[in-house]
Coordinates of C-alpha atoms and ligand atoms in Angstrom, one line a residue:
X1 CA 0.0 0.0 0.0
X2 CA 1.4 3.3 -0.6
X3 CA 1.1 5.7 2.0
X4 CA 0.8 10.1 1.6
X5 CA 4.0 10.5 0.9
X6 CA 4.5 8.1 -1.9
X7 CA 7.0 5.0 -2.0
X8 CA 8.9 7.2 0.0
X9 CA 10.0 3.7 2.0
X10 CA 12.2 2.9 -1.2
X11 CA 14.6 5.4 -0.8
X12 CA 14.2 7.3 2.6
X13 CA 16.5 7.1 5.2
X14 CA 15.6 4.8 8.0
X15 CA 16.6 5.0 11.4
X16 CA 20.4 3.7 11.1
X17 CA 21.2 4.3 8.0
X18 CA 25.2 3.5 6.9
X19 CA 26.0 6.8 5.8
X20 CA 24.8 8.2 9.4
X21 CA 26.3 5.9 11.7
X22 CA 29.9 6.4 9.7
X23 CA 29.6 10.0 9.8
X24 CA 29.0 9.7 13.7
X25 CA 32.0 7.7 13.8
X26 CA 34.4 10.6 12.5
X27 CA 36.5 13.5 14.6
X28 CA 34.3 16.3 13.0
X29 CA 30.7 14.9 13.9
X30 CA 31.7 14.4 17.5
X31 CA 33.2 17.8 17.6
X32 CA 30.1 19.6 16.1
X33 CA 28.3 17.7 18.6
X34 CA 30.6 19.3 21.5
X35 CA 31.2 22.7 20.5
X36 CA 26.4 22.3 19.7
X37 CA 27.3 21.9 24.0
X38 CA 28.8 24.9 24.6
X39 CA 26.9 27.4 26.7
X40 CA 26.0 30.4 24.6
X41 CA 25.8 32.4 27.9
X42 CA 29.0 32.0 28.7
X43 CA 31.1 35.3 27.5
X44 CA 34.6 33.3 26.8
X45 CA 35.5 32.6 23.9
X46 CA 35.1 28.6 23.5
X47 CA 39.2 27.2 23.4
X48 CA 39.4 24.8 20.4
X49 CA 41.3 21.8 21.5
X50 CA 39.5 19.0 20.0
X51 CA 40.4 19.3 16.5
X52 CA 43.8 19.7 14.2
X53 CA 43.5 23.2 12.4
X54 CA 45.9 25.6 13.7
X55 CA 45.3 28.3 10.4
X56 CA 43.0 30.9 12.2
X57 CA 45.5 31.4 14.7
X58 CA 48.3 34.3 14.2
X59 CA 51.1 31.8 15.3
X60 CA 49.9 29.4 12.7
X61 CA 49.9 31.3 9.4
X62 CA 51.2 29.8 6.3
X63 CA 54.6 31.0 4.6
X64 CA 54.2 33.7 2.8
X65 CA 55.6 32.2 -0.9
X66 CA 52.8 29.3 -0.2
X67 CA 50.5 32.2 -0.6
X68 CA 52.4 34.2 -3.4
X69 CA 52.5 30.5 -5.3
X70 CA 48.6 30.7 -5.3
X71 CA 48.2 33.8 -6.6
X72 CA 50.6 33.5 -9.4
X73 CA 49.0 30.7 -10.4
X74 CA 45.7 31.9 -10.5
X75 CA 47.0 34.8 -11.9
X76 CA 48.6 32.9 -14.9
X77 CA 45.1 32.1 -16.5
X78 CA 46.8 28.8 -17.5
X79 CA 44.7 27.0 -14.9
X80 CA 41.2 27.2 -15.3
X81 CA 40.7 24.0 -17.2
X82 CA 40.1 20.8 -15.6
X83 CA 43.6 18.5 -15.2
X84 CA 44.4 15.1 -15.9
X85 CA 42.8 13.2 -13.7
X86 CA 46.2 11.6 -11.8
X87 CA 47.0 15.6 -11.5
X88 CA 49.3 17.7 -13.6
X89 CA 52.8 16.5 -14.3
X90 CA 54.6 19.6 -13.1
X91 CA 52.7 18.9 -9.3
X92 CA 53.3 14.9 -9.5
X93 CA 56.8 15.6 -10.4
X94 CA 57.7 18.2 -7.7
X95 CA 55.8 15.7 -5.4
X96 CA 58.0 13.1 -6.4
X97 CA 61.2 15.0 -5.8
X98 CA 60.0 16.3 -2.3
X99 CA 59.3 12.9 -0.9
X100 CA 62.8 11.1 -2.8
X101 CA 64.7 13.5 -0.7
X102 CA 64.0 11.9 2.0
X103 CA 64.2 8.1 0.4
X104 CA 67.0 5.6 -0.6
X105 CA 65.8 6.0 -4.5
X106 CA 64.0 8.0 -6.6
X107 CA 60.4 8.5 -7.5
X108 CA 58.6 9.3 -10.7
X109 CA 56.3 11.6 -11.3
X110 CA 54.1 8.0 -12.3
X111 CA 54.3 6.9 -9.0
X112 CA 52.0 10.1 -7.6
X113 CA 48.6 10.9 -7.6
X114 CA 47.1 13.8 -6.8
X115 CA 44.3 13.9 -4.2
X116 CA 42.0 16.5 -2.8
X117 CA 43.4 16.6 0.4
X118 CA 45.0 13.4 2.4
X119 CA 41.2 12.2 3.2
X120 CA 40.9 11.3 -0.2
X121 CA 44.0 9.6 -0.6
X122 CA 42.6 7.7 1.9
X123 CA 39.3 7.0 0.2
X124 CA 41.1 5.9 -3.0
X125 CA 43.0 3.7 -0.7
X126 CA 40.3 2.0 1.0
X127 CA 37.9 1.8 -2.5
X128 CA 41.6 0.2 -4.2
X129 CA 41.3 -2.9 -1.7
X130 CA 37.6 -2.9 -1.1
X131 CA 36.7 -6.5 -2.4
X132 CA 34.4 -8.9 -1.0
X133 CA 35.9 -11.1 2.0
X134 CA 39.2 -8.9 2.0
X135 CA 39.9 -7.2 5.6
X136 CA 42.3 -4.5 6.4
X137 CA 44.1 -3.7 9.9
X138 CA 43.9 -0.5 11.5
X139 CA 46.0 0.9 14.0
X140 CA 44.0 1.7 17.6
X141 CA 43.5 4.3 18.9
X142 CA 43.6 5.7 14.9
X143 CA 41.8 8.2 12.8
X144 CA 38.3 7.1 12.4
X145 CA 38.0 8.3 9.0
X146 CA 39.6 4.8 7.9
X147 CA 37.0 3.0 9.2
X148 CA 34.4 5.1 8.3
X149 CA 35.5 4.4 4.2
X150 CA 36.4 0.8 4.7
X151 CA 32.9 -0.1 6.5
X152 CA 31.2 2.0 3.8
X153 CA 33.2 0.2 0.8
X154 CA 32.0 -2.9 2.7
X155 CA 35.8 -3.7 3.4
X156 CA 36.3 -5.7 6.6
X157 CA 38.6 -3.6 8.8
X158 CA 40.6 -5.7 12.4
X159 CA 42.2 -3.5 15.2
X160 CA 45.5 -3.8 16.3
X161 CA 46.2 -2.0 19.5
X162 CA 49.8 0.8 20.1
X163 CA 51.2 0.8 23.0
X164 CA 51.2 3.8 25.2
X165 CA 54.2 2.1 27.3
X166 CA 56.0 1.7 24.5
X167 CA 55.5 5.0 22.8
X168 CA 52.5 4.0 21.1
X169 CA 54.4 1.2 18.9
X170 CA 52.7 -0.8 16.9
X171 CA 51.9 -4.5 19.1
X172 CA 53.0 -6.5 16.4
X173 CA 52.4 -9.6 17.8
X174 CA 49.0 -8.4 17.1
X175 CA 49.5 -7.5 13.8
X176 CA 50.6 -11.1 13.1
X177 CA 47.7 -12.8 15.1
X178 CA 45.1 -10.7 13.7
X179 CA 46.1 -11.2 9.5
X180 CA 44.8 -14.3 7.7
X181 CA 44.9 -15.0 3.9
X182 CA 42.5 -12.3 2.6
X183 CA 44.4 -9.8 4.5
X184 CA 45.5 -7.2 2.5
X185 CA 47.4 -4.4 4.1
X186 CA 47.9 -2.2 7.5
X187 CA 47.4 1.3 8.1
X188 CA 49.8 3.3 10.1
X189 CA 49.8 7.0 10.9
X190 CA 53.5 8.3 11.4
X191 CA 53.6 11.0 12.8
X192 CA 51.1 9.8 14.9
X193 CA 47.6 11.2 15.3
X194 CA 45.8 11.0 17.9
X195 CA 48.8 9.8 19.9
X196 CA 51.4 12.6 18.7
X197 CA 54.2 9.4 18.8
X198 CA 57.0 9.4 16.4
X199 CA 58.3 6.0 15.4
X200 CA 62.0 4.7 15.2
X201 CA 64.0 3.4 12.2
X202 CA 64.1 0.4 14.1
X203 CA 60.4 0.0 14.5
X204 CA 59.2 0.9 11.0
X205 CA 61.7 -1.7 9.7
X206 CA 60.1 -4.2 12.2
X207 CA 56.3 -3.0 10.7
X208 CA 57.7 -3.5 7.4
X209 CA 59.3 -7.5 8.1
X210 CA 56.1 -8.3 9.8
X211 CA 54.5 -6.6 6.3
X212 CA 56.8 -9.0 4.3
X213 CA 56.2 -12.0 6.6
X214 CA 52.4 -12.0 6.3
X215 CA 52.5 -11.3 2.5
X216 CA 50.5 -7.5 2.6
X217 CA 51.1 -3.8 2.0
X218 CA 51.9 -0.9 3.9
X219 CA 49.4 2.0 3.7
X220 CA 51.6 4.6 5.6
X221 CA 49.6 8.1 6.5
X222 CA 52.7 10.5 7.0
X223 CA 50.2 14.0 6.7
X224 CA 52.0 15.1 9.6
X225 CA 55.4 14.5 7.9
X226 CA 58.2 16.5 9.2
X227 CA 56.2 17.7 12.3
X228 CA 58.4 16.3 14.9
X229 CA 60.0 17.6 18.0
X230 CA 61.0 15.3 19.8
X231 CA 64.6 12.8 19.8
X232 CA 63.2 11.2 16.6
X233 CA 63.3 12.4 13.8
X234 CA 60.8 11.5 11.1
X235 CA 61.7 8.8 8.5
X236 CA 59.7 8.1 5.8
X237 CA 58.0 4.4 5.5
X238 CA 58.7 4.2 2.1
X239 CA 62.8 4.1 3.0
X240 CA 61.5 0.0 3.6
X241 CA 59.2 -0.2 0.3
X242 CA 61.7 -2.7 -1.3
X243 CA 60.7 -4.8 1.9
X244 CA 57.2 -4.6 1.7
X245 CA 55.4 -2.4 -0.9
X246 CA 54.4 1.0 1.2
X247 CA 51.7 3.0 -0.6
X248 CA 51.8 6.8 1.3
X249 CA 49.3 9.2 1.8
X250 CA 50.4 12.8 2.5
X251 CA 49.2 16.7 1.8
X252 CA 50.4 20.2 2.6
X253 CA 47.6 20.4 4.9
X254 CA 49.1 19.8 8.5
X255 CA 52.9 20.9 7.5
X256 CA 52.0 24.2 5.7
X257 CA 49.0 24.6 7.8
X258 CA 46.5 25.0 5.0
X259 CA 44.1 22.4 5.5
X260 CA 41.6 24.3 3.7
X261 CA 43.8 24.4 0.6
X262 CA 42.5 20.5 0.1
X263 CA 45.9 19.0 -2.0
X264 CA 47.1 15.8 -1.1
X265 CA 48.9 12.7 -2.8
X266 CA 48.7 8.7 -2.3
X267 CA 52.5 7.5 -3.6
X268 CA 53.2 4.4 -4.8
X269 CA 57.0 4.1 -2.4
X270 CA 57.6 0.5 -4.1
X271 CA 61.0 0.3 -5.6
X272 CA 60.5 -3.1 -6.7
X273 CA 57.4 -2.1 -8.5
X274 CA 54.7 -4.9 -6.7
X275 CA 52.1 -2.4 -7.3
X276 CA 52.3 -2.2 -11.4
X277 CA 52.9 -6.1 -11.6
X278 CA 49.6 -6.6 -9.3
X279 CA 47.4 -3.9 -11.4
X280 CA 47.1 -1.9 -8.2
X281 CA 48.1 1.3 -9.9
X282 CA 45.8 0.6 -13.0
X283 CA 42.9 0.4 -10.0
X284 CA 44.2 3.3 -8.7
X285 CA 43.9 5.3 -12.2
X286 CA 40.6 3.5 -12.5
X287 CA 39.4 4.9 -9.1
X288 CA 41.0 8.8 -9.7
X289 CA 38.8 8.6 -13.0
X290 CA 35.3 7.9 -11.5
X291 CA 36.3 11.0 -8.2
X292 CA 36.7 14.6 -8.4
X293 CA 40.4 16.3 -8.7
X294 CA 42.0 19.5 -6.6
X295 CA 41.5 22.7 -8.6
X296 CA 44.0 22.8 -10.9
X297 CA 45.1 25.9 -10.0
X298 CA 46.3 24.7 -6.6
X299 CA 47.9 21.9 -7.9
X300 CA 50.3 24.3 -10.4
X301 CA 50.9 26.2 -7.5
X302 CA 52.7 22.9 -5.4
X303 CA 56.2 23.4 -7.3
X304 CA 56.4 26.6 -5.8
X305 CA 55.4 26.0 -2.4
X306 CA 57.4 22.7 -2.6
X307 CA 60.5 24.3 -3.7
X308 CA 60.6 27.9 -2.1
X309 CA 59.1 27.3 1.3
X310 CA 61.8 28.3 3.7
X311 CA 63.5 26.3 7.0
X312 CA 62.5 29.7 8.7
X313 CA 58.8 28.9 8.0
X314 CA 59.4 25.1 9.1
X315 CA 61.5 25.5 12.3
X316 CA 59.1 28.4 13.7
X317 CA 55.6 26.2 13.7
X318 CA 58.5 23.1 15.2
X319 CA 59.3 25.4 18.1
X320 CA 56.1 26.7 19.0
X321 CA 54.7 22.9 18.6
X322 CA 57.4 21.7 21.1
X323 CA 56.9 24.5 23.4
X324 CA 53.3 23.9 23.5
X325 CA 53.9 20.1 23.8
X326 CA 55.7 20.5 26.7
X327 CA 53.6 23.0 28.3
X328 CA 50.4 20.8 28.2
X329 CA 52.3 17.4 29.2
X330 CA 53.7 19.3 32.8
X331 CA 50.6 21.1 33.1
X332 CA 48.9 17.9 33.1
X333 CA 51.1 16.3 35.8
X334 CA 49.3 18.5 38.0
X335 CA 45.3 17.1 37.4
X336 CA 44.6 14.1 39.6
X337 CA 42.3 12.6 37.3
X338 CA 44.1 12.0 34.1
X339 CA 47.5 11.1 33.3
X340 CA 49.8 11.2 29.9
X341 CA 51.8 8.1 29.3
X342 CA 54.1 9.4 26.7
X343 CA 55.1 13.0 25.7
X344 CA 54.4 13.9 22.4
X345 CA 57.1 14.5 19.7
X346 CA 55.2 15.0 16.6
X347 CA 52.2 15.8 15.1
X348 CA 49.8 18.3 16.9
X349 CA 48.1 16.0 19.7
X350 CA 48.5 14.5 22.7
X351 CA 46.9 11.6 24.1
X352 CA 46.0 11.4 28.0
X353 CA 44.4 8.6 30.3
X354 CA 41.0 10.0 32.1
X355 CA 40.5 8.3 35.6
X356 CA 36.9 8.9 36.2
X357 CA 36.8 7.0 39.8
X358 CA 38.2 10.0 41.0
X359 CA 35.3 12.4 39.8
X360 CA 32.4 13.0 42.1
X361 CA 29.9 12.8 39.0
X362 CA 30.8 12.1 35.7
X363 CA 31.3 8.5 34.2
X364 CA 33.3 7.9 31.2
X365 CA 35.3 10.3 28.9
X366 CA 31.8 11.3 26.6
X367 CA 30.4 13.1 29.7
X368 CA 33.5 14.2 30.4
X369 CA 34.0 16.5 26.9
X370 CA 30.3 17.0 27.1
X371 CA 30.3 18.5 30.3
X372 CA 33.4 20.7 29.7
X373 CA 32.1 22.1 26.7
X374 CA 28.8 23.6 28.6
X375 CA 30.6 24.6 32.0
X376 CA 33.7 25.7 30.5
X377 CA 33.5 26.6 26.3
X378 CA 36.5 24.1 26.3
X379 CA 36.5 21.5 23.4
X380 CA 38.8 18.4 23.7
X381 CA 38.3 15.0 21.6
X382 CA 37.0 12.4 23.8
X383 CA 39.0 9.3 23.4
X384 CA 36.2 7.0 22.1
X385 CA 36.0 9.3 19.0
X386 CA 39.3 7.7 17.7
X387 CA 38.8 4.5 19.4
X388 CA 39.9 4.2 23.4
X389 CA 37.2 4.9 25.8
X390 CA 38.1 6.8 28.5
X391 CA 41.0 8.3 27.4
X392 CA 41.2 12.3 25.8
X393 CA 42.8 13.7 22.5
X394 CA 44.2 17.1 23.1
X395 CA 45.8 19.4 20.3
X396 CA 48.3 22.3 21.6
X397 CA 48.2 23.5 18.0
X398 CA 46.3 26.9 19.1
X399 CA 47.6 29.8 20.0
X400 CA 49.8 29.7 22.8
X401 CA 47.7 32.1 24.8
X402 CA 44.8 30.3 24.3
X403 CA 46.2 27.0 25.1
X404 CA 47.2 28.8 28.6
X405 CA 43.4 29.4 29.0
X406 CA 42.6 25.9 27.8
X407 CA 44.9 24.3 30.6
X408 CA 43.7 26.5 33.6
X409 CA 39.8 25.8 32.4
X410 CA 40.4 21.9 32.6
X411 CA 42.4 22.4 35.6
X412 CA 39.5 23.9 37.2
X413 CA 37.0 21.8 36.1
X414 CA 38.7 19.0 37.2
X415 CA 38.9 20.4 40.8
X416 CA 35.5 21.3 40.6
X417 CA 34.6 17.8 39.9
X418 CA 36.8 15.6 42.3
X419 CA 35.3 13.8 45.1
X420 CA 36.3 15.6 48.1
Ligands
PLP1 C1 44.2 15.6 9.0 C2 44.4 14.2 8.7 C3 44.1 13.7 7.4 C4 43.4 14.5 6.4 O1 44.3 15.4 5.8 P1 43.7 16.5 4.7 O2 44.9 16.8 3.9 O3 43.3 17.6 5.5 O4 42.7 15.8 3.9 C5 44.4 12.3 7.2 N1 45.0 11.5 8.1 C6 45.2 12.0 9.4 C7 45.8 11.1 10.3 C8 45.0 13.3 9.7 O5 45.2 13.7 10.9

């Protein structure tokens, strides 16, 4: 029988709907939901440290020839028609002599693609593998947006666990235990978000061995590349592809802080050339052909922010991230109810252990945020967001004045909240 509305039932949304409950899973649909929390009565400013995009803040401002590159570009008039759809050579080229520098070989321009941002380097990742009884293994805690395109694409995705005594290393005993034969690949996220870890050459030559062992690929997220202050200093994945085939996904997004600028790459680091034997880059064409591309004009603007972008530029956001890292891992020494088991060396986060037996009234790490956001206009990630309850992602990429704030409102919160 068809109702008033039609055969509405067809095509309406019902309750639980796929494309809901995955966007409930990501960073940015918890966080609207938090900052929806805030009180609008309250006259502070709310302190944004639940999410990764330092631009809008003064400290944070992009070099200036990233800026100049765009404008010229534009200005040019030679970009207003559509590019290829694997991206324009100049970009894939400059791209593939920005990462070699940092590899034992050298890259062609071939083995880039050009993405709109690094989120859809990771959807072109995650649609490349999608195929029915294939499963993938994820790195937890992680960055939900993985899951979210591997349960859509219907491609089974198994968590391995980091370990925050360890620096959040990968547990790759795990690794090993989890894989069977229609595993196809791991994801890791070097620097790490939401852990702000940086791993060793030791340790991404162990992930690589157990890659090789268990026959899969490397999907290696290095969007935070170069954004590490700690003792390590950030190598490259792909310096182990001729051990196991590494495909990486990067953008200027985190390291030039343009996020908004949405131009990424997904890099096929496989010296031995696995990937074209095994018609993975053919898929990979095949999937770039059916998505959209970055403006064009962006992408003939990436030589010249490649290229020009100065170690003055670089080693200022570095300073003002370590600073900032080590002001919110001593200021959190002194809250009772949550602890930080390793201090962060790269990337723009810091994850921290919530006790809530030692709060008077709330239960787990959801209330916690929630109830934050309304008494104090302070946004922090609850840990379940990226996969550990009862834990809490912090980013100390803000200003530093308004991480200051940030710290004493949780500080007093947290007093205000303990059992006496
Ligand atoms: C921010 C982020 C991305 C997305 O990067 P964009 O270039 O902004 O699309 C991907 N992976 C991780 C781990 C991130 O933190």
């Amino acid at each position: 029988m068809v109702n008033d509305n039609g055969d509405c039932k067809k095509w309406g949304f019902s309750a639980n709907n796929e494309i809901e409950s995955a966007s409930g899973l990501t960073v940015r649909g918890v966080l609207n939901t938090l900052k929806n929390a805030t009180n609008p009565e309250d006259e502070r400013l709310t302190i944004p440290l639940g999410h990764g995009d330092p631009s809008a803040f003064p400290s944070f401002i992009t070099a200036q020839v990233a800026e100049d590159a765009i404008v010229d570009s534009l200005r040019s008039s030679k970009f207003n028609g559509y590019s290829s759809t694997v991206g324009i050579l100049p970009a894939r080229r400059s791209i593939a002599e920005y990462l070699s520098r940092d590899l034992p070989y050298k890259l062609s321009p071939d083995d880039v693609f050009l993405t709109i941002g690094c989120t859809q380097a990771i959807e072109i990742a995650m649609m490349v593998f999608a195929r029915p009884g294939a499963n993938i293994l994820l790195p937890r805690p992680g960055f939900p947006y993985y899951e979210a395109c591997a349960g859509y694409r219907k491609l089974e995705y198994r968590h391995f666990d980091l370990s925050p005594d360890k620096g959040w290393e990968v547990d790759l005993e795990a690794v090993e235990a989890l894989a069977d034969e229609n595993t196809v690949g791991m994801v890791i996220i070097n620097p790490g978000n939401p852990c702000g870890s940086v791993y060793t050459y030791e340790h991404l030559k162990k992930v690589a061995e157990t890659a090789k062992k268990l026959g899969i690929l490397v999907i290696a997220d290095e969007v935070y590349g170069h954004l590490t202050f700690g003792s390590n200093p950030f190598i490259p994945m792909g310096v182990f592809g001729s051990i196991a085939p590494v495909l990486t996904l990067g953008s200027i997004s985190k390291r030039w802080m343009v996020p908004g600028w949405r131009i990424g790459w997904l890099v096929a680091s496989d010296p031995n050339g696995v990937f074209k034997e095994t018609k993975i880059v053919d898929s990979i064409i095949s999937c770039l052909n059916i998505s959209g591309d970055p403006a064009t004009f962006i992408q003939a603007a990436i030589p010249q922010i490649l290229e020009k972008t100065t170690d003055d530029f670089f080693n200022n956001a570095i300073t003002i991230l370590r600073n900032s890292a080590e002001f919110v891992y001593d200021q959190i020494k002194d809250i009772d109810c949550i602890t930080c088991p390793h201090k962060p060396e790269g990337s723009m986060f810091v994850m921290v252990k919530f006790n809530s037996t030692l709060l008077e009234d709330i239960n787990d790490d959801t209330e916690f945020c929630l109830q934050l956001a309304k008494e104090e206009s302070l946004v922090i990630l609850p840990g379940i967001a990226v996969g550990l309850k009862n834990w809490l992602r912090i980013s100390f990429a803000v200003e530093p004045t308004s991480l200051q704030d940030g710290l004493l409102r949780l500080k007093a919160f947290c007093q205000r909240h303990a059992k006496k």
